[in-house]
XYZ file of C-alpha atoms in Angstrom:
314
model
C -36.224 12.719 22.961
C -34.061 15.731 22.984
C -31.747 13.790 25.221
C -31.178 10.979 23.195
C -30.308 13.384 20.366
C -27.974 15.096 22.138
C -26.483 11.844 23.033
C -25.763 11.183 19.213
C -24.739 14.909 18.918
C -21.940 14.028 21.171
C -20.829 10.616 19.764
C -17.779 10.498 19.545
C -15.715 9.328 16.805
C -11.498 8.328 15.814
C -12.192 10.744 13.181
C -9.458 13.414 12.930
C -12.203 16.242 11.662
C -15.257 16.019 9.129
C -12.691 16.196 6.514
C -10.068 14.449 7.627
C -9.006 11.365 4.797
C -7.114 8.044 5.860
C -3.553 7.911 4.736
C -3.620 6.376 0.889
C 0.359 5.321 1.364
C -0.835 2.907 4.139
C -0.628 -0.183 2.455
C -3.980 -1.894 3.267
C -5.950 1.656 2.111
C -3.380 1.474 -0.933
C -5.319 -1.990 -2.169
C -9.158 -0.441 -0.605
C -8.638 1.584 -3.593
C -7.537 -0.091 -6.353
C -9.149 -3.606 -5.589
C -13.029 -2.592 -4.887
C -15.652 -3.998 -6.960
C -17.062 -0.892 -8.281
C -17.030 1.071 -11.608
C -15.109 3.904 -8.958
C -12.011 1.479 -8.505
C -11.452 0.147 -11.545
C -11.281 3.595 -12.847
C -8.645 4.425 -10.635
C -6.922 1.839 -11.157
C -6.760 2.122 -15.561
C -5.881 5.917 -14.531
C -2.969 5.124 -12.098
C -1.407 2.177 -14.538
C -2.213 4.485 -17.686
C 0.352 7.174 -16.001
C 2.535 4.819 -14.669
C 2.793 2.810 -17.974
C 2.588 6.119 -20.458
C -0.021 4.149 -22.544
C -3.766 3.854 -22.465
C -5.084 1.291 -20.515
C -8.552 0.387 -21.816
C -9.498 -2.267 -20.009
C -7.928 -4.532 -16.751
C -9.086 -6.674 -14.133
C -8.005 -7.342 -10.379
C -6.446 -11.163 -10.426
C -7.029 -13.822 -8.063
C -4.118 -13.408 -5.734
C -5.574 -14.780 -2.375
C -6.334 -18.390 -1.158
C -9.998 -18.957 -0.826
C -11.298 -19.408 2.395
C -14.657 -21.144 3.719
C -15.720 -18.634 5.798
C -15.579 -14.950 5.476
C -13.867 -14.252 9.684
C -10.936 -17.011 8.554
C -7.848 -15.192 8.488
C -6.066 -15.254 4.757
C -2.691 -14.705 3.751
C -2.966 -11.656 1.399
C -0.601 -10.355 -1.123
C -0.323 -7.091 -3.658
C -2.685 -5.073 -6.085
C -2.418 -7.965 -9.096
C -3.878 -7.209 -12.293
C -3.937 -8.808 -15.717
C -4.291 -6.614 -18.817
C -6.652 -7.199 -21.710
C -3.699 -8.599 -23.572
C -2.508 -11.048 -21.260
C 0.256 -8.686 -19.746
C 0.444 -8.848 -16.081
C 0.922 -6.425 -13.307
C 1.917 -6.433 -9.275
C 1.391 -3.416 -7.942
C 3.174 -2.315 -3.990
C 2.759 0.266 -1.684
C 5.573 0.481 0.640
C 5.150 3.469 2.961
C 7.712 3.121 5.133
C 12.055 1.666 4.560
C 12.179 -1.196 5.515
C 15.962 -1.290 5.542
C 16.893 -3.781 3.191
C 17.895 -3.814 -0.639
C 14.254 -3.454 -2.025
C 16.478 -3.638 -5.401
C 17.082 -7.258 -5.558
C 13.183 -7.784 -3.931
C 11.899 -6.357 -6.669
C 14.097 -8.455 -8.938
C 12.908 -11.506 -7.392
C 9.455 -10.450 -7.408
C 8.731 -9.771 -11.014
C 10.768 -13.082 -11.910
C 8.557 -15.057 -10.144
C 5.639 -13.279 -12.027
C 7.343 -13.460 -14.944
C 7.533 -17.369 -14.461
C 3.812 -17.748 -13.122
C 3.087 -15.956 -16.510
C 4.832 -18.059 -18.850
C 3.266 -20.424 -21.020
C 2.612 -23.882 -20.760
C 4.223 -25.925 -24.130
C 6.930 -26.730 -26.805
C 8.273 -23.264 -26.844
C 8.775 -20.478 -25.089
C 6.305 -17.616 -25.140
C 4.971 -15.685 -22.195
C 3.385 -11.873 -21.925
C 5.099 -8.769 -20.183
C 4.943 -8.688 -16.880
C 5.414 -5.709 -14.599
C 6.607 -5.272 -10.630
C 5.611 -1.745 -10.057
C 6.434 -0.362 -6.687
C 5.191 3.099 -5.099
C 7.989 3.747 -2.738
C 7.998 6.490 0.160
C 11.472 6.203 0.132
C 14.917 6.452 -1.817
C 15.404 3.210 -3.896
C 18.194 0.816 -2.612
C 19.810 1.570 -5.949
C 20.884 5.055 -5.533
C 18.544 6.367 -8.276
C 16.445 9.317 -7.721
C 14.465 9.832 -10.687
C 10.382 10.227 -9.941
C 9.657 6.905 -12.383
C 12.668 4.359 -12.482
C 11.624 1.824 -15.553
C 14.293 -1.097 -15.277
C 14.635 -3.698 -17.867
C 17.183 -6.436 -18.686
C 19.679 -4.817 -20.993
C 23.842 -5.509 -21.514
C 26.689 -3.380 -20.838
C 26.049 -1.527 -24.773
C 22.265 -0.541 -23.513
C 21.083 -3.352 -25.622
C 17.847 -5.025 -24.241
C 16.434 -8.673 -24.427
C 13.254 -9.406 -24.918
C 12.325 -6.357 -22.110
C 9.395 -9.124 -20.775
C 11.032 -8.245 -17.241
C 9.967 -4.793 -15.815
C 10.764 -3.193 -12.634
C 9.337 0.112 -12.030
C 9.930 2.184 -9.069
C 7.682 5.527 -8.466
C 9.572 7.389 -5.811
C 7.330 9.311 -3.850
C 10.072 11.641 -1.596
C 10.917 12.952 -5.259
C 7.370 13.953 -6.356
C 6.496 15.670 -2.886
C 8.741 17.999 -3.968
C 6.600 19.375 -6.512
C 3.887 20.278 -4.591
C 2.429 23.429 -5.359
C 3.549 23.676 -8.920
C 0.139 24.786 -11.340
C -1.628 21.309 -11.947
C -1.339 22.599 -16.108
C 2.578 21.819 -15.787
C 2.012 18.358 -13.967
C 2.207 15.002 -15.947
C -0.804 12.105 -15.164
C 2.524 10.313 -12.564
C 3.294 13.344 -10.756
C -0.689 14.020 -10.147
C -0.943 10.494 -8.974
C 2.172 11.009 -7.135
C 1.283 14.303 -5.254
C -2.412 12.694 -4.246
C -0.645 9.654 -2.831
C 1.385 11.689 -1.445
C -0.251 14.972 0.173
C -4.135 13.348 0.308
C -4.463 12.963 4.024
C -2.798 16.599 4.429
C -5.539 18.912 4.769
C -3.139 21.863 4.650
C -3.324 20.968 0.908
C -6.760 20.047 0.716
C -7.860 22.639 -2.565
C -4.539 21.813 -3.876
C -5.591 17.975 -4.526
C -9.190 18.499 -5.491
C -7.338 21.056 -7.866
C -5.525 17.565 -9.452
C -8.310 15.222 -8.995
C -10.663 17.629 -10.391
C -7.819 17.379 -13.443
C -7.799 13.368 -13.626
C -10.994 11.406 -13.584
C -9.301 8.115 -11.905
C -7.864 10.619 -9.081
C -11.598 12.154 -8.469
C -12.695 8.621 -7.981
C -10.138 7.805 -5.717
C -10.285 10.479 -3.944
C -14.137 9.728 -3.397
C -13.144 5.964 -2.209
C -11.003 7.556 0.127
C -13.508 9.794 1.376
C -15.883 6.952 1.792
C -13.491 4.661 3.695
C -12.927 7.864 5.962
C -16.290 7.996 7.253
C -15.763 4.047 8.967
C -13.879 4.418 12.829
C -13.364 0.868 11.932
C -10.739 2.267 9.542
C -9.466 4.821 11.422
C -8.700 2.205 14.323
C -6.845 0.189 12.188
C -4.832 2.983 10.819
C -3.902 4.360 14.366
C -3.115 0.836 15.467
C -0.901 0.206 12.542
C 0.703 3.716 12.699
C 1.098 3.505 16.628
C 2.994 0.256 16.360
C 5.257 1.820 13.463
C 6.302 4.970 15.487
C 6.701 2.885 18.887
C 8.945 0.911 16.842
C 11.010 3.505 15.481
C 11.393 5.301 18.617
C 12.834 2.452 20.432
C 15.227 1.378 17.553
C 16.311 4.898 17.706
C 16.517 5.016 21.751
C 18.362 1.833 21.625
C 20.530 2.560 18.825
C 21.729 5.902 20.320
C 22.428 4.234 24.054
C 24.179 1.095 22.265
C 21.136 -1.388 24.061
C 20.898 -3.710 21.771
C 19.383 -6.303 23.998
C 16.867 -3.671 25.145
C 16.382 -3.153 21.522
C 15.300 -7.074 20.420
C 13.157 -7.514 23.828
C 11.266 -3.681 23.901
C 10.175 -4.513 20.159
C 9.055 -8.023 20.543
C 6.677 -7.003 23.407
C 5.628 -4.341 21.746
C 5.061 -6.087 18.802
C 3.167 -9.093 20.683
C 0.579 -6.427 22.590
C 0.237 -4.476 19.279
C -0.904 -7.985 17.567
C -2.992 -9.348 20.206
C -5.326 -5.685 19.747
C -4.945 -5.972 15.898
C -6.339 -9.714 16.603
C -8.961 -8.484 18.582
C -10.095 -6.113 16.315
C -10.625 -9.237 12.961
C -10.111 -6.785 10.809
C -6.922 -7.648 9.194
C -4.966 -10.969 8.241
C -2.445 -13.331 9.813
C -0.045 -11.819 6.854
C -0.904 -8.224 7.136
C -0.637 -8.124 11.532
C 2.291 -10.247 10.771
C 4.039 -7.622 8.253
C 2.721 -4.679 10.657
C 4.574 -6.261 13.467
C 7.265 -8.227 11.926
C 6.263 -11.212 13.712
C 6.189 -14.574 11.826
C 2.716 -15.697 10.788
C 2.998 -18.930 13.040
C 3.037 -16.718 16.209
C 0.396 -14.617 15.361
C -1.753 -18.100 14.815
C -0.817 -19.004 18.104
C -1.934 -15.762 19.878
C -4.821 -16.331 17.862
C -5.567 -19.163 19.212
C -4.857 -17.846 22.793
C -7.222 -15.509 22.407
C -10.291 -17.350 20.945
C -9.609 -19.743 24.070
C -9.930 -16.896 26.460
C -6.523 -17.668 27.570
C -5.628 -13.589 26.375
């Protein structure tokens, strides 16, 4: 008996340290927190659109953004955080953790006019409810603007606005990390929500965010979801495979870039990308959309190694 239990002494785990807490700006722990059945979610989700919005938000609830499926192991195509507002308003919430080197201005623009559109009434006339495309960037905007909450809205040349049903907001992350430290009295609800996003898997500044969530009820209970999710290796696997593909693929884009290989470049990445897909396959854990936006492969080859692999042919 004493054995055994020093066998599960000495299990071993992907577990950083006891206290160690997944990386919130990773896009698929982004949604575990917001989009979780439980009192704990939804209450960090009315705190984080309360800040980001500067109004109370009483009461929301996550929308059906995802295809059904007949069986729980079929892959899905998955999209953002959506949520619709007790008064019909409508919300699409992002994380995007890492530049992905393209305008993200006009994306966004796209983005909410399709909600926008989706939104609108059916009838005679026209009448549809706010809608919002709020993005948490770790990043500069395209745009050049560097404020820590960018609101845009469709106004002319005078500053007049329309009918301001059109709402881009950008929270920039790389602006709010720079207010770390500052006495969590002087912080508004954004930067709080900004500084846990951005310093929660630090655990230099561990007593400096339970200082902030202690501060901000929807915070605490993220920071407890968090916790939670930390305790799975399942989680932890995903996040190192995710993050290992990321940094592989920055380090050859920079290797190439600097040696002018740009044929190296375009085949290095794509086998890269292909072995980093067939684990994140393996592991069923994520979507066809989610290994195919980790890996920038197109969803139809990522069905096809799929299907490689459940033949035994990988």
């Amino acid at each position: 008996m004493k054995e055994k239990d020093q066998m599960k002494e000495k299990k071993t785990t992907l577990r950083p340290s006891p206290t160690a807490l997944l990386n919130p700006r990773m896009d698929v722990n982004f949604k575990a927190i917001f989009t979780q059945e439980t009192e704990e979610s939804n209450e960090a989700l009315k705190s984080f659109l309360s800040s980001i919005l500067g109004k109370e938000v009483v009461k929301v609830q996550i929308s059906a953004n995802e295809p059904s499926v007949d069986i729980p192991s079929q892959m899905q195509m998955t999209f953002d955080v959506s949520v619709t507002f007790n008064n019909g308003e409508k919300a699409d919430i992002e994380m995007q953790g890492q530049d992905q080197k393209y305008d993200f201005s006009v994306r966004s623009e796209i983005q909410v006019a399709r909600l926008l559109n989706n939104n609108a009434k059916k009838g005679c006339n026209w009448s549809a409810e706010k809608v919002y495309q709020i993005s948490v960037l770790n990043f500069h905007p395209s745009n050049g603007d560097k404020s820590e909450l960018a609101w845009y809205t469709m106004k002319s040349k005078n500053g007049q606005t329309l009918a301001e049903h059109l709402n881009v907001i950008f929270l920039d992350l790389l602006e709010i990390k720079k207010l770390v430290g500052t006495p969590v009295s002087e912080l508004t609800p954004v930067q709080k929500w900004g500084l846990f996003l951005s310093y929660a898997d630090d655990e230099k500044q561990v007593a400096y965010i339970n200082k902030i969530a202690e501060s901000e009820k929807g915070i605490m209970e993220a920071e407890r979801i968090v916790g939670r999710m930390s305790e799975e290796d399942s989680n932890w696997f995903r996040q190192f495979s995710i993050d290992t593909y990321r940094r592989d693929q920055n380090a050859i884009r920079e290797a190439t870039i600097k040696e002018g290989l740009k044929e190296g470049l375009s085949k290095g990445r794509n086998e890269k990308a292909l072995e980093t897909a067939e684990n994140l396959i393996k592991m069923k854990i994520l979507t066809v959309e989610q290994i195919a936006q980790a890996t920038s492969l197109p969803p139809e080859k990522i069905q096809e190694l799929q299907k490689s692999i459940a033949e035994g042919k990988k």
